[in-house]
mmCIF file with all atom_site columns, C-alpha atoms in Angstrom:
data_model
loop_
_atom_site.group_PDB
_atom_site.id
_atom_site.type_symbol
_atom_site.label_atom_id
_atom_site.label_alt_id
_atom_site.label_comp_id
_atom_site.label_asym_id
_atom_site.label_entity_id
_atom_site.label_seq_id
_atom_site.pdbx_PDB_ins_code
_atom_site.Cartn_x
_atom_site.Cartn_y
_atom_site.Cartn_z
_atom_site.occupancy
_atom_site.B_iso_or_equiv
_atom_site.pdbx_formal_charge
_atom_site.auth_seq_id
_atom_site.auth_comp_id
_atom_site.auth_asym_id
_atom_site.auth_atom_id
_atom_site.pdbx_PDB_model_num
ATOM 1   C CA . UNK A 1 1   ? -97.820 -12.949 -32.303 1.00 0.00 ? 1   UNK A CA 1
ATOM 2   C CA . UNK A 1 2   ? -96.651 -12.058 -28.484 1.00 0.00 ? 2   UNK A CA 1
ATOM 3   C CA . UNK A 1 3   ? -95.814 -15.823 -28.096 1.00 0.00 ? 3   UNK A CA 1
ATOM 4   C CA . UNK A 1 4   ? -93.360 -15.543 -31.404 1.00 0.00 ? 4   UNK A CA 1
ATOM 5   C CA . UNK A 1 5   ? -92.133 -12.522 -29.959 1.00 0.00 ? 5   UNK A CA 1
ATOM 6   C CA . UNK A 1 6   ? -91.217 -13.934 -27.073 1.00 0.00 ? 6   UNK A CA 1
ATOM 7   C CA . UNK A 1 7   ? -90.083 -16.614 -28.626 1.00 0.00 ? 7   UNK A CA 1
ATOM 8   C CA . UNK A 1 8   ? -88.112 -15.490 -30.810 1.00 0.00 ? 8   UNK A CA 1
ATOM 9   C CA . UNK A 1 9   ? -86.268 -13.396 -27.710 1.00 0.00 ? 9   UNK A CA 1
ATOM 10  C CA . UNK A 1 10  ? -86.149 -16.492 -25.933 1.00 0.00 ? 10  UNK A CA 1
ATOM 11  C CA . UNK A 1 11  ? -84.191 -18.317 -29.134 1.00 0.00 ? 11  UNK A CA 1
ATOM 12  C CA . UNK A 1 12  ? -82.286 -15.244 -29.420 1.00 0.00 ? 12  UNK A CA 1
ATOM 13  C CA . UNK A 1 13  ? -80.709 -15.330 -25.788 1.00 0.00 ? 13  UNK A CA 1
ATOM 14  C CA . UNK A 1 14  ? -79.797 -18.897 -25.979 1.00 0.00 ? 14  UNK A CA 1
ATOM 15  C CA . UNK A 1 15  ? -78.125 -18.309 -29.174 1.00 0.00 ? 15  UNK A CA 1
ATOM 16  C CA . UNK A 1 16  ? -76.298 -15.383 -27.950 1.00 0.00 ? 16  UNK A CA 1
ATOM 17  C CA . UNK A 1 17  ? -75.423 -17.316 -24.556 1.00 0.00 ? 17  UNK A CA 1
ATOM 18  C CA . UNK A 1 18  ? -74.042 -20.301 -26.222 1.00 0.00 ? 18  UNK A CA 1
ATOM 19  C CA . UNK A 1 19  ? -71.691 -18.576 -28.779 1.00 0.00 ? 19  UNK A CA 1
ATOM 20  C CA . UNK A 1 20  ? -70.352 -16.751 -26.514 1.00 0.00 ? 20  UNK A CA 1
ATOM 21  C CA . UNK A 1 21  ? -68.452 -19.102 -24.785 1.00 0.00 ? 21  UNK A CA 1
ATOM 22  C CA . UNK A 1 22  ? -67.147 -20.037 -27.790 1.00 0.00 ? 22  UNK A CA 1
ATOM 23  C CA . UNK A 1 23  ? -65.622 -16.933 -28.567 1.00 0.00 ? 23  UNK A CA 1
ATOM 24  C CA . UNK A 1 24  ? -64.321 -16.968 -25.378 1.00 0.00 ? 24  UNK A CA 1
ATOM 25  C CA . UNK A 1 25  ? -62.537 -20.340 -26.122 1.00 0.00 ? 25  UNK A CA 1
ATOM 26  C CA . UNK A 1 26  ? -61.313 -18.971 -29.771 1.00 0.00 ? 26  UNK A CA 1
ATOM 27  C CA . UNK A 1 27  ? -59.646 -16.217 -27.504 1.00 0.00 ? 27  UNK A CA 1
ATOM 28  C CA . UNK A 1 28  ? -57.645 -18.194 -25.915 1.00 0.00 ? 28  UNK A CA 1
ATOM 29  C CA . UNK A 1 29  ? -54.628 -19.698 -26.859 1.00 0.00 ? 29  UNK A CA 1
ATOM 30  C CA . UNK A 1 30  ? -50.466 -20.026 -26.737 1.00 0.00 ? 30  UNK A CA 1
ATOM 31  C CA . UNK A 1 31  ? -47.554 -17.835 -27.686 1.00 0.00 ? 31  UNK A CA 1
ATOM 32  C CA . UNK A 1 32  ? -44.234 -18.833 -28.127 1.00 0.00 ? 32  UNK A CA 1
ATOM 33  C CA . UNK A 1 33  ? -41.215 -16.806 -27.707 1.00 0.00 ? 33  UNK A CA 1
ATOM 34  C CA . UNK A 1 34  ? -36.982 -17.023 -27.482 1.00 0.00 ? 34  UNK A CA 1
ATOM 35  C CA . UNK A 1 35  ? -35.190 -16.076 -24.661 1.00 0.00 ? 35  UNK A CA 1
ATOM 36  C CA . UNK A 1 36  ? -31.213 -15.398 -25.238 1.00 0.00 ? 36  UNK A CA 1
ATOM 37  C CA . UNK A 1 37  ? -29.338 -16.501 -22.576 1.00 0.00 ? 37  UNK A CA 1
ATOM 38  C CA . UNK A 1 38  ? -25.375 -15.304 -22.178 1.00 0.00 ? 38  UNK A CA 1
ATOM 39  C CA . UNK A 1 39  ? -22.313 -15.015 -20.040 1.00 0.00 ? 39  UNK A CA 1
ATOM 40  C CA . UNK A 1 40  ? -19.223 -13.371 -20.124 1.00 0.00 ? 40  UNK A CA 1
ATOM 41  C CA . UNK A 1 41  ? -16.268 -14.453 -18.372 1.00 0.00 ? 41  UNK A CA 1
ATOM 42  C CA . UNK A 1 42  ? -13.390 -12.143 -18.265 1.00 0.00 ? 42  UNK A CA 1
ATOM 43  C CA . UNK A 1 43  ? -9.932  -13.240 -17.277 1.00 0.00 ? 43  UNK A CA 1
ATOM 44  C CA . UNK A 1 44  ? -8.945  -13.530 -13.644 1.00 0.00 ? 44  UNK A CA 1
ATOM 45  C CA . UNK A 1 45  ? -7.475  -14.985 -10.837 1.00 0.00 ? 45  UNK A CA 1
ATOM 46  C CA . UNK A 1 46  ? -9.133  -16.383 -7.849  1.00 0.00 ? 46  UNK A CA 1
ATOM 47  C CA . UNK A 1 47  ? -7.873  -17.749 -4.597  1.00 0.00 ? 47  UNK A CA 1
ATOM 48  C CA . UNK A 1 48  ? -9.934  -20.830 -3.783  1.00 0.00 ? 48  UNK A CA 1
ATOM 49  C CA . UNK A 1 49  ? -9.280  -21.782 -0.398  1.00 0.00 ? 49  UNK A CA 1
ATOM 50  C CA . UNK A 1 50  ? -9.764  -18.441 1.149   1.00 0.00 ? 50  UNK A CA 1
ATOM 51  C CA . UNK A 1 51  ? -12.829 -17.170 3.200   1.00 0.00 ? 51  UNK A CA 1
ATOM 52  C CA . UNK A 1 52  ? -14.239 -13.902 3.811   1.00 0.00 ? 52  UNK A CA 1
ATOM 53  C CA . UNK A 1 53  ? -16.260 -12.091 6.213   1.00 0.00 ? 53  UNK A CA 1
ATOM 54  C CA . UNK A 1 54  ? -17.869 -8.525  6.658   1.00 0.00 ? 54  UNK A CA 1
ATOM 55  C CA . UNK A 1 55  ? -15.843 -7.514  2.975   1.00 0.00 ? 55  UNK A CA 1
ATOM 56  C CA . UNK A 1 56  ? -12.546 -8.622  4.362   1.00 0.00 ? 56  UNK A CA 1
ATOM 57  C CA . UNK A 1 57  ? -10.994 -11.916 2.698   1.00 0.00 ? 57  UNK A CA 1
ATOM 58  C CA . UNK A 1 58  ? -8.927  -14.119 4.638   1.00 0.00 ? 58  UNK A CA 1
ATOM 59  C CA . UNK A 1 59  ? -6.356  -16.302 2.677   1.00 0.00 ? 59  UNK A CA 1
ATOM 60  C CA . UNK A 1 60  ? -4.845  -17.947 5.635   1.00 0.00 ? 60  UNK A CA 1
ATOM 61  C CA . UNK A 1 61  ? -2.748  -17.969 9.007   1.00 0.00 ? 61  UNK A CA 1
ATOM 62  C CA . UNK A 1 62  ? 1.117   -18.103 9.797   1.00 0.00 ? 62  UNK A CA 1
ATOM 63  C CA . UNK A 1 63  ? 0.505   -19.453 13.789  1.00 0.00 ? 63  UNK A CA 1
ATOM 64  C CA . UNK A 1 64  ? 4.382   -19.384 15.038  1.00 0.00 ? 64  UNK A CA 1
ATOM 65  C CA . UNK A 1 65  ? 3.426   -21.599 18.191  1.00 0.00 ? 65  UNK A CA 1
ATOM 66  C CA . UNK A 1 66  ? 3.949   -20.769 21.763  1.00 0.00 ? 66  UNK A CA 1
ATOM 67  C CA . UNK A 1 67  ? 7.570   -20.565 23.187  1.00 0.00 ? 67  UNK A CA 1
ATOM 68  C CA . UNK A 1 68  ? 9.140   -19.027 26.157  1.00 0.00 ? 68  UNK A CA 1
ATOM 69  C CA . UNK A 1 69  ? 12.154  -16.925 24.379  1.00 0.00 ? 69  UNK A CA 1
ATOM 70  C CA . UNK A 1 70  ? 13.599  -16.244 21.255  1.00 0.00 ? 70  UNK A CA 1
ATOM 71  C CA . UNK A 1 71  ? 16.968  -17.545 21.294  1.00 0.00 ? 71  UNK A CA 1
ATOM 72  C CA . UNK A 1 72  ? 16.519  -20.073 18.691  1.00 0.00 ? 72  UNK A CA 1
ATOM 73  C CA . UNK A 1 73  ? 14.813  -20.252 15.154  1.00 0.00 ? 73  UNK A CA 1
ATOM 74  C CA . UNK A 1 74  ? 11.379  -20.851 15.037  1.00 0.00 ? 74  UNK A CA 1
ATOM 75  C CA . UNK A 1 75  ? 9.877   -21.488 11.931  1.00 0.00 ? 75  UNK A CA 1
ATOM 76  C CA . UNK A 1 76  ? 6.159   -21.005 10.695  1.00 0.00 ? 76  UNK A CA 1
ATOM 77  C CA . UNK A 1 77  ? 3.586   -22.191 7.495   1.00 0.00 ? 77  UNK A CA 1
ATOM 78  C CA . UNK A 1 78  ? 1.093   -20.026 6.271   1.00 0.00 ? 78  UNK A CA 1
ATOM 79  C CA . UNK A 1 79  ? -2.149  -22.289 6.535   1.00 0.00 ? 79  UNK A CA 1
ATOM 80  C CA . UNK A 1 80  ? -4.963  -21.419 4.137   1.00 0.00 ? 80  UNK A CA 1
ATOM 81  C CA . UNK A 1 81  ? -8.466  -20.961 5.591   1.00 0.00 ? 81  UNK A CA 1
ATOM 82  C CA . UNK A 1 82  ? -8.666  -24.175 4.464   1.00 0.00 ? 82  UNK A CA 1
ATOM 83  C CA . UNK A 1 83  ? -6.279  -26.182 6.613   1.00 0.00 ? 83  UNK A CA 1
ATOM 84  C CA . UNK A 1 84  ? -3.629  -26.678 3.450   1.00 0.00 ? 84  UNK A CA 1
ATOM 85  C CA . UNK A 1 85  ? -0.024  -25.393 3.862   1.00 0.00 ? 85  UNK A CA 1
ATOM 86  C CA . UNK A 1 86  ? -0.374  -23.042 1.284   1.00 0.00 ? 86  UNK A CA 1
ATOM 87  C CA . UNK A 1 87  ? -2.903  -20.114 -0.135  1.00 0.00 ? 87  UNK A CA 1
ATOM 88  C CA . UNK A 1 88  ? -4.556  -21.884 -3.028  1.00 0.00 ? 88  UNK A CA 1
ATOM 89  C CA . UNK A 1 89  ? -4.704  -19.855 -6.184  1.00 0.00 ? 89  UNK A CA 1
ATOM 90  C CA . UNK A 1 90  ? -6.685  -20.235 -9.874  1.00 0.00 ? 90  UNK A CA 1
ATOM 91  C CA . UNK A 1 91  ? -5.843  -18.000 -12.738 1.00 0.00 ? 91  UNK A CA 1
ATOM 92  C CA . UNK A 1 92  ? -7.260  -17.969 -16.163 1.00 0.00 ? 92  UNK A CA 1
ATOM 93  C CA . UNK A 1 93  ? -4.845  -19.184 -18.772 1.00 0.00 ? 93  UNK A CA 1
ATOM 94  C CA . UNK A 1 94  ? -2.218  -16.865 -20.362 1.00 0.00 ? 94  UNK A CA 1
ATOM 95  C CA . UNK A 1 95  ? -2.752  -14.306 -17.419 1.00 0.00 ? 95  UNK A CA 1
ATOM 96  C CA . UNK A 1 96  ? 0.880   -13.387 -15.807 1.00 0.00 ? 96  UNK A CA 1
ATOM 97  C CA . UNK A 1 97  ? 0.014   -13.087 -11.966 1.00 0.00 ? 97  UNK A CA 1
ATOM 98  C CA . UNK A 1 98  ? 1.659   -12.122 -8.784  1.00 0.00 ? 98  UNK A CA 1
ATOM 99  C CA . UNK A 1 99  ? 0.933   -12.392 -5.697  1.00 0.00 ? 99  UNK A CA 1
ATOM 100 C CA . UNK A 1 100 ? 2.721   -9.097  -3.245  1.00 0.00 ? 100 UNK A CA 1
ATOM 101 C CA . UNK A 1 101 ? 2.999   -9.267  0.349   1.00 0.00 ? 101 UNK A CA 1
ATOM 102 C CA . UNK A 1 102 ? 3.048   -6.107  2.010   1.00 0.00 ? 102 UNK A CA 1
ATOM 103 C CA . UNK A 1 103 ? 4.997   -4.660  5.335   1.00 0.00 ? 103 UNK A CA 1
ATOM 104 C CA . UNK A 1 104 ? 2.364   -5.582  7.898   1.00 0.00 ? 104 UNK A CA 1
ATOM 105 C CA . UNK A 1 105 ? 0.929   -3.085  9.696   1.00 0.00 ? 105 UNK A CA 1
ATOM 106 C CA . UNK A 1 106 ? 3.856   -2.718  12.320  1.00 0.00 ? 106 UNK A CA 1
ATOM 107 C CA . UNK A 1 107 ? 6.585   -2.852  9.835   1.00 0.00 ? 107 UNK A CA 1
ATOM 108 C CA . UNK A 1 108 ? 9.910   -0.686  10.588  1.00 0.00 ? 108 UNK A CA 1
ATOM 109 C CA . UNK A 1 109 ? 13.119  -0.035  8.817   1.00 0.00 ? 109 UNK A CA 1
ATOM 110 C CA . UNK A 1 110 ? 11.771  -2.800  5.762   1.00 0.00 ? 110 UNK A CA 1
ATOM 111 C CA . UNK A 1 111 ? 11.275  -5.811  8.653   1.00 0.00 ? 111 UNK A CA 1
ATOM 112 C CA . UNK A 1 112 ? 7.970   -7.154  9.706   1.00 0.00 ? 112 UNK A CA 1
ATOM 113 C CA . UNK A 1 113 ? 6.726   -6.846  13.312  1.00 0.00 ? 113 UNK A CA 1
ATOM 114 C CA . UNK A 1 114 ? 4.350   -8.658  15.428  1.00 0.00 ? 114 UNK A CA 1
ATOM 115 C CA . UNK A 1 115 ? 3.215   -6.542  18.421  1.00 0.00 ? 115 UNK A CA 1
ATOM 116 C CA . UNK A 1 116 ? 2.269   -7.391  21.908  1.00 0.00 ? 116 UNK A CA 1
ATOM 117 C CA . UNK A 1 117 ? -1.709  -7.091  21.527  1.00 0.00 ? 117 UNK A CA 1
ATOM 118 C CA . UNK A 1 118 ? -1.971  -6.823  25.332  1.00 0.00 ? 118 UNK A CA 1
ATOM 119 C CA . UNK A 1 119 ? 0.054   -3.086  24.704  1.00 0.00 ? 119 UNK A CA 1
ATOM 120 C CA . UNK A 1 120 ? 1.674   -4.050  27.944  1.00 0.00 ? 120 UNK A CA 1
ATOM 121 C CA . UNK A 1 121 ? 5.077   -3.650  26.225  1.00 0.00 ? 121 UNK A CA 1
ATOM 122 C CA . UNK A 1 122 ? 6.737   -1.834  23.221  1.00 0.00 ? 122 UNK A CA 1
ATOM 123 C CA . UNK A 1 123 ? 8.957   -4.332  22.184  1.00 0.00 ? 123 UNK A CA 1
ATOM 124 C CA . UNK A 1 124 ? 8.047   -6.096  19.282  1.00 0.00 ? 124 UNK A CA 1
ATOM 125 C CA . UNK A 1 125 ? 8.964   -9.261  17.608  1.00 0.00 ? 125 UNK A CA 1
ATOM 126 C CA . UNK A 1 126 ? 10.786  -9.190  14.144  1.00 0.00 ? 126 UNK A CA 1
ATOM 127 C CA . UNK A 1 127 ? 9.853   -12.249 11.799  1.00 0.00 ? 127 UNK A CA 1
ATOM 128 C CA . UNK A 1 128 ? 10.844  -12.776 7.849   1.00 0.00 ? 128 UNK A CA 1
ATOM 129 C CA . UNK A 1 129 ? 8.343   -14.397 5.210   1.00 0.00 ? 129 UNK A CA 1
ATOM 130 C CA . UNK A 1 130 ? 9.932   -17.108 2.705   1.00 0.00 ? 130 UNK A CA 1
ATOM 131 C CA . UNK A 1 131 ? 8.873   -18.566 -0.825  1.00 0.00 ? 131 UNK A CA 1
ATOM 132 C CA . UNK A 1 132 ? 10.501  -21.627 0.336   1.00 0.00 ? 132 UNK A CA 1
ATOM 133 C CA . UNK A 1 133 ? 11.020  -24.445 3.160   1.00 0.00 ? 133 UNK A CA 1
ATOM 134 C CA . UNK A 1 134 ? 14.664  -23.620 3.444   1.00 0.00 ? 134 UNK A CA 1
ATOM 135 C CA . UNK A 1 135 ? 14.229  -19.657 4.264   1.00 0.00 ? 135 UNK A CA 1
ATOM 136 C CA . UNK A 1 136 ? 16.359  -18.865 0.864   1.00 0.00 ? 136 UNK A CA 1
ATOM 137 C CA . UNK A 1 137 ? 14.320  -16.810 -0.767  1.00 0.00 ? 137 UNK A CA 1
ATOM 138 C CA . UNK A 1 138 ? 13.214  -14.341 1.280   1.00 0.00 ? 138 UNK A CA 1
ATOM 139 C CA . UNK A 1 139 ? 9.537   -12.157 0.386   1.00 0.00 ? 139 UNK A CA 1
ATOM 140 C CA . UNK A 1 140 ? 10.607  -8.743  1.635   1.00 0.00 ? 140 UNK A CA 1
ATOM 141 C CA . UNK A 1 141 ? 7.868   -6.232  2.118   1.00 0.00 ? 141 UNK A CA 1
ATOM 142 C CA . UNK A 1 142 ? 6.344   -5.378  -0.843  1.00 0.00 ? 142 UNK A CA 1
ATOM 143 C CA . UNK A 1 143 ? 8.150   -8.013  -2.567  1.00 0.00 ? 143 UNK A CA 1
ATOM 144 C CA . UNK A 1 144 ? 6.355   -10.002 -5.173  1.00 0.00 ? 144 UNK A CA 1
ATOM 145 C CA . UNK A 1 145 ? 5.626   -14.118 -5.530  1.00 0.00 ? 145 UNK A CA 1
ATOM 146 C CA . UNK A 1 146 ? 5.235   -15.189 -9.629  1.00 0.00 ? 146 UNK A CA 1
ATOM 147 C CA . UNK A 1 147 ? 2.664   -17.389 -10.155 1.00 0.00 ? 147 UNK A CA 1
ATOM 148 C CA . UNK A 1 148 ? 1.566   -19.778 -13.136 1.00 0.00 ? 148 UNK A CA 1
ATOM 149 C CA . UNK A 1 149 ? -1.525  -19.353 -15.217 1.00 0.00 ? 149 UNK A CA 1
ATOM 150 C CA . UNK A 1 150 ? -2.929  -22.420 -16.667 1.00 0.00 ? 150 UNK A CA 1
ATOM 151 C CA . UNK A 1 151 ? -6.547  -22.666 -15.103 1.00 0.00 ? 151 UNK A CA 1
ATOM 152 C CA . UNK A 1 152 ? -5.764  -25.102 -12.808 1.00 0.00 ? 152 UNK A CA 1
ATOM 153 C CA . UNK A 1 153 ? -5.448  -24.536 -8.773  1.00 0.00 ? 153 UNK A CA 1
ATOM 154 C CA . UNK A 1 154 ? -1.936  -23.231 -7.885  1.00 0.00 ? 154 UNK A CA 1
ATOM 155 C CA . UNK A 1 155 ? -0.370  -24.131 -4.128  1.00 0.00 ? 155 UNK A CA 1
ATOM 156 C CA . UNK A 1 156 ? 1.403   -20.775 -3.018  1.00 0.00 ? 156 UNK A CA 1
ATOM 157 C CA . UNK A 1 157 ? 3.248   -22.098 0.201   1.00 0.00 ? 157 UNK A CA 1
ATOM 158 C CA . UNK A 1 158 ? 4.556   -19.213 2.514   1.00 0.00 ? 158 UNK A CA 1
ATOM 159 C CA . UNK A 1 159 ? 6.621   -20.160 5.098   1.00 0.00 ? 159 UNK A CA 1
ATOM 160 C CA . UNK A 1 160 ? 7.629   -17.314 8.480   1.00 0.00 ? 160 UNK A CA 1
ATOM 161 C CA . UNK A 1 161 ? 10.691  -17.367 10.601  1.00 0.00 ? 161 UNK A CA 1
ATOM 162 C CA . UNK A 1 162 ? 12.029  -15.385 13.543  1.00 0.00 ? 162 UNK A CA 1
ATOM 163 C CA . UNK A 1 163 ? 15.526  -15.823 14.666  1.00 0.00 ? 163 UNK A CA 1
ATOM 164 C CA . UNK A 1 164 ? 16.829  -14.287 17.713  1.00 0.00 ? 164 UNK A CA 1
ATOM 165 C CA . UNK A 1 165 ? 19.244  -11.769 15.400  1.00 0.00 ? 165 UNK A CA 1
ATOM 166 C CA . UNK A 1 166 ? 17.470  -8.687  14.558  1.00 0.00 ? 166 UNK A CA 1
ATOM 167 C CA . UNK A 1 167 ? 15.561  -8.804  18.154  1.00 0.00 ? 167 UNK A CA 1
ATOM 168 C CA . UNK A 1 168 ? 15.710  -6.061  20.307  1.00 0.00 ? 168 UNK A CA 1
ATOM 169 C CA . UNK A 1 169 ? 15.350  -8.850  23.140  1.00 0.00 ? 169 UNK A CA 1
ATOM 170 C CA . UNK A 1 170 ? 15.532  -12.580 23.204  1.00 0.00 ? 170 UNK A CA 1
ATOM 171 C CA . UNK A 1 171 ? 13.329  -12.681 26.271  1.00 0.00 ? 171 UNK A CA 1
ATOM 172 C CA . UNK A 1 172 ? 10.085  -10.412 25.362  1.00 0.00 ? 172 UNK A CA 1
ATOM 173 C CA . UNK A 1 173 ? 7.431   -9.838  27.886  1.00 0.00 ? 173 UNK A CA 1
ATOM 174 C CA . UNK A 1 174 ? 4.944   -12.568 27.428  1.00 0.00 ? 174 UNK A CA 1
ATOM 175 C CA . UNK A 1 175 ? 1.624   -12.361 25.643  1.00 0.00 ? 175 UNK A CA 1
ATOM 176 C CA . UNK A 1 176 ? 0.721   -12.819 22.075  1.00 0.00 ? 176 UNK A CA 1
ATOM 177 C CA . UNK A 1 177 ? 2.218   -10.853 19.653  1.00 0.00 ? 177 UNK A CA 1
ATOM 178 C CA . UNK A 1 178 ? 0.932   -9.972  16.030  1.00 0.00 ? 178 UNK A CA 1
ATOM 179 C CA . UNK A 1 179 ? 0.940   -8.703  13.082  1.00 0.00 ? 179 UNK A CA 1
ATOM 180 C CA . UNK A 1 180 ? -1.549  -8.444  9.906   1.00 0.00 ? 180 UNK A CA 1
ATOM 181 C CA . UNK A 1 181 ? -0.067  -8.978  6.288   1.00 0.00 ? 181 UNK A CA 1
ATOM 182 C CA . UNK A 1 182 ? -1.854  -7.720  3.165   1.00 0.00 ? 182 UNK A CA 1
ATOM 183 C CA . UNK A 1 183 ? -1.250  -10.179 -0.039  1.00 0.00 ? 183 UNK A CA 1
ATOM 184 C CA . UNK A 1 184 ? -2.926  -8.848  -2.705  1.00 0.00 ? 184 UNK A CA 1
ATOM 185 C CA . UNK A 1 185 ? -2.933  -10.450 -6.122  1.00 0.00 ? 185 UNK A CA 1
ATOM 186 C CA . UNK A 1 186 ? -2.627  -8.887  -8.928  1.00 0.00 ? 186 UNK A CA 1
ATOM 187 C CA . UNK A 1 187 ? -2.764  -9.837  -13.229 1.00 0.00 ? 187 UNK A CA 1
#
């Protein structure tokens, strides 16, 4: 009778040992779910051949040249951070954009001026921003540029001149002289 006992206790743990893992088995298995997945895109503009750097953008550069006086016209493109002869701009379709050019930061009596950044001198150099190669159509400061919205990329040229009337002096110290323009685009 001990012997049946046993077994019996013997049968019993290999029973119990080799259901378990197959409860184990029946435990596991595969769940299938939905994930939604959206986006939202708003109207806007975009200027696509900018950069930026430490939260400032930079749309471009209006590089005069280097010249020994002022008693001629000397005439200027704004280059986008690109390299292209214009700031680059995208706008969603049906949007009515501008673009406005502020004063500068040295701007007096509504003209822009460039500054001697050596502060050597207080004379500074007066220079006028154009919408067009001819220096027609003058952007005064705070004046506005009208753009096109149609969703493709948009060439904004912007073209500088300084002419020797409107200078205090035709023959300014030497140095480099400049100035910082705020465009800021609006819709």
């Amino acid at each position: 009778m001990k012997i049946n006992k046993m077994l019996l206790c013997a049968l019993g743990y290999a029973l119990t040992t080799s259901v378990v893992p197959s409860v184990a088995s029946a435990a596991e298995g595969t769940l299938s779910g939905q994930v939604g997945v959206q986006v939202t895109i708003k109207e806007g503009c975009a200027v696509t051949n900018g950069s930026s750097s430490s939260g400032t953008n930079s749309w471009g550069t209006l590089n005069f040249g280097t010249y020994s006086d002022l008693t001629a016209a000397i005439n200027g493109t704004v280059l986008g951070s690109d390299g292209t002869n214009a700031v680059t701009i995208t706008c969603t379709e049906g949007l009515t954009p501008t673009m406005t050019l502020d004063g500068g930061l040295n701007e007096a009596s509504d003209v822009r001026n460039m500054v001697n950044t050596s502060g050597t001198t207080t004379t500074d150099i007066a220079y006028h921003l154009y919408s067009d190669a001819n220096h027609t159509s003058e952007i005064e400061p705070g004046g506005q540029v009208s753009l096109t919205a149609d969703g493709t990329a948009q060439s904004i040229p912007i073209y500088g001149r300084i002419v020797p009337d409107g200078q205090t002096t035709t023959t300014p110290a030497s140095g480099t002289y400049s100035d910082t323009v705020t465009a800021t685009l609006s819709w």
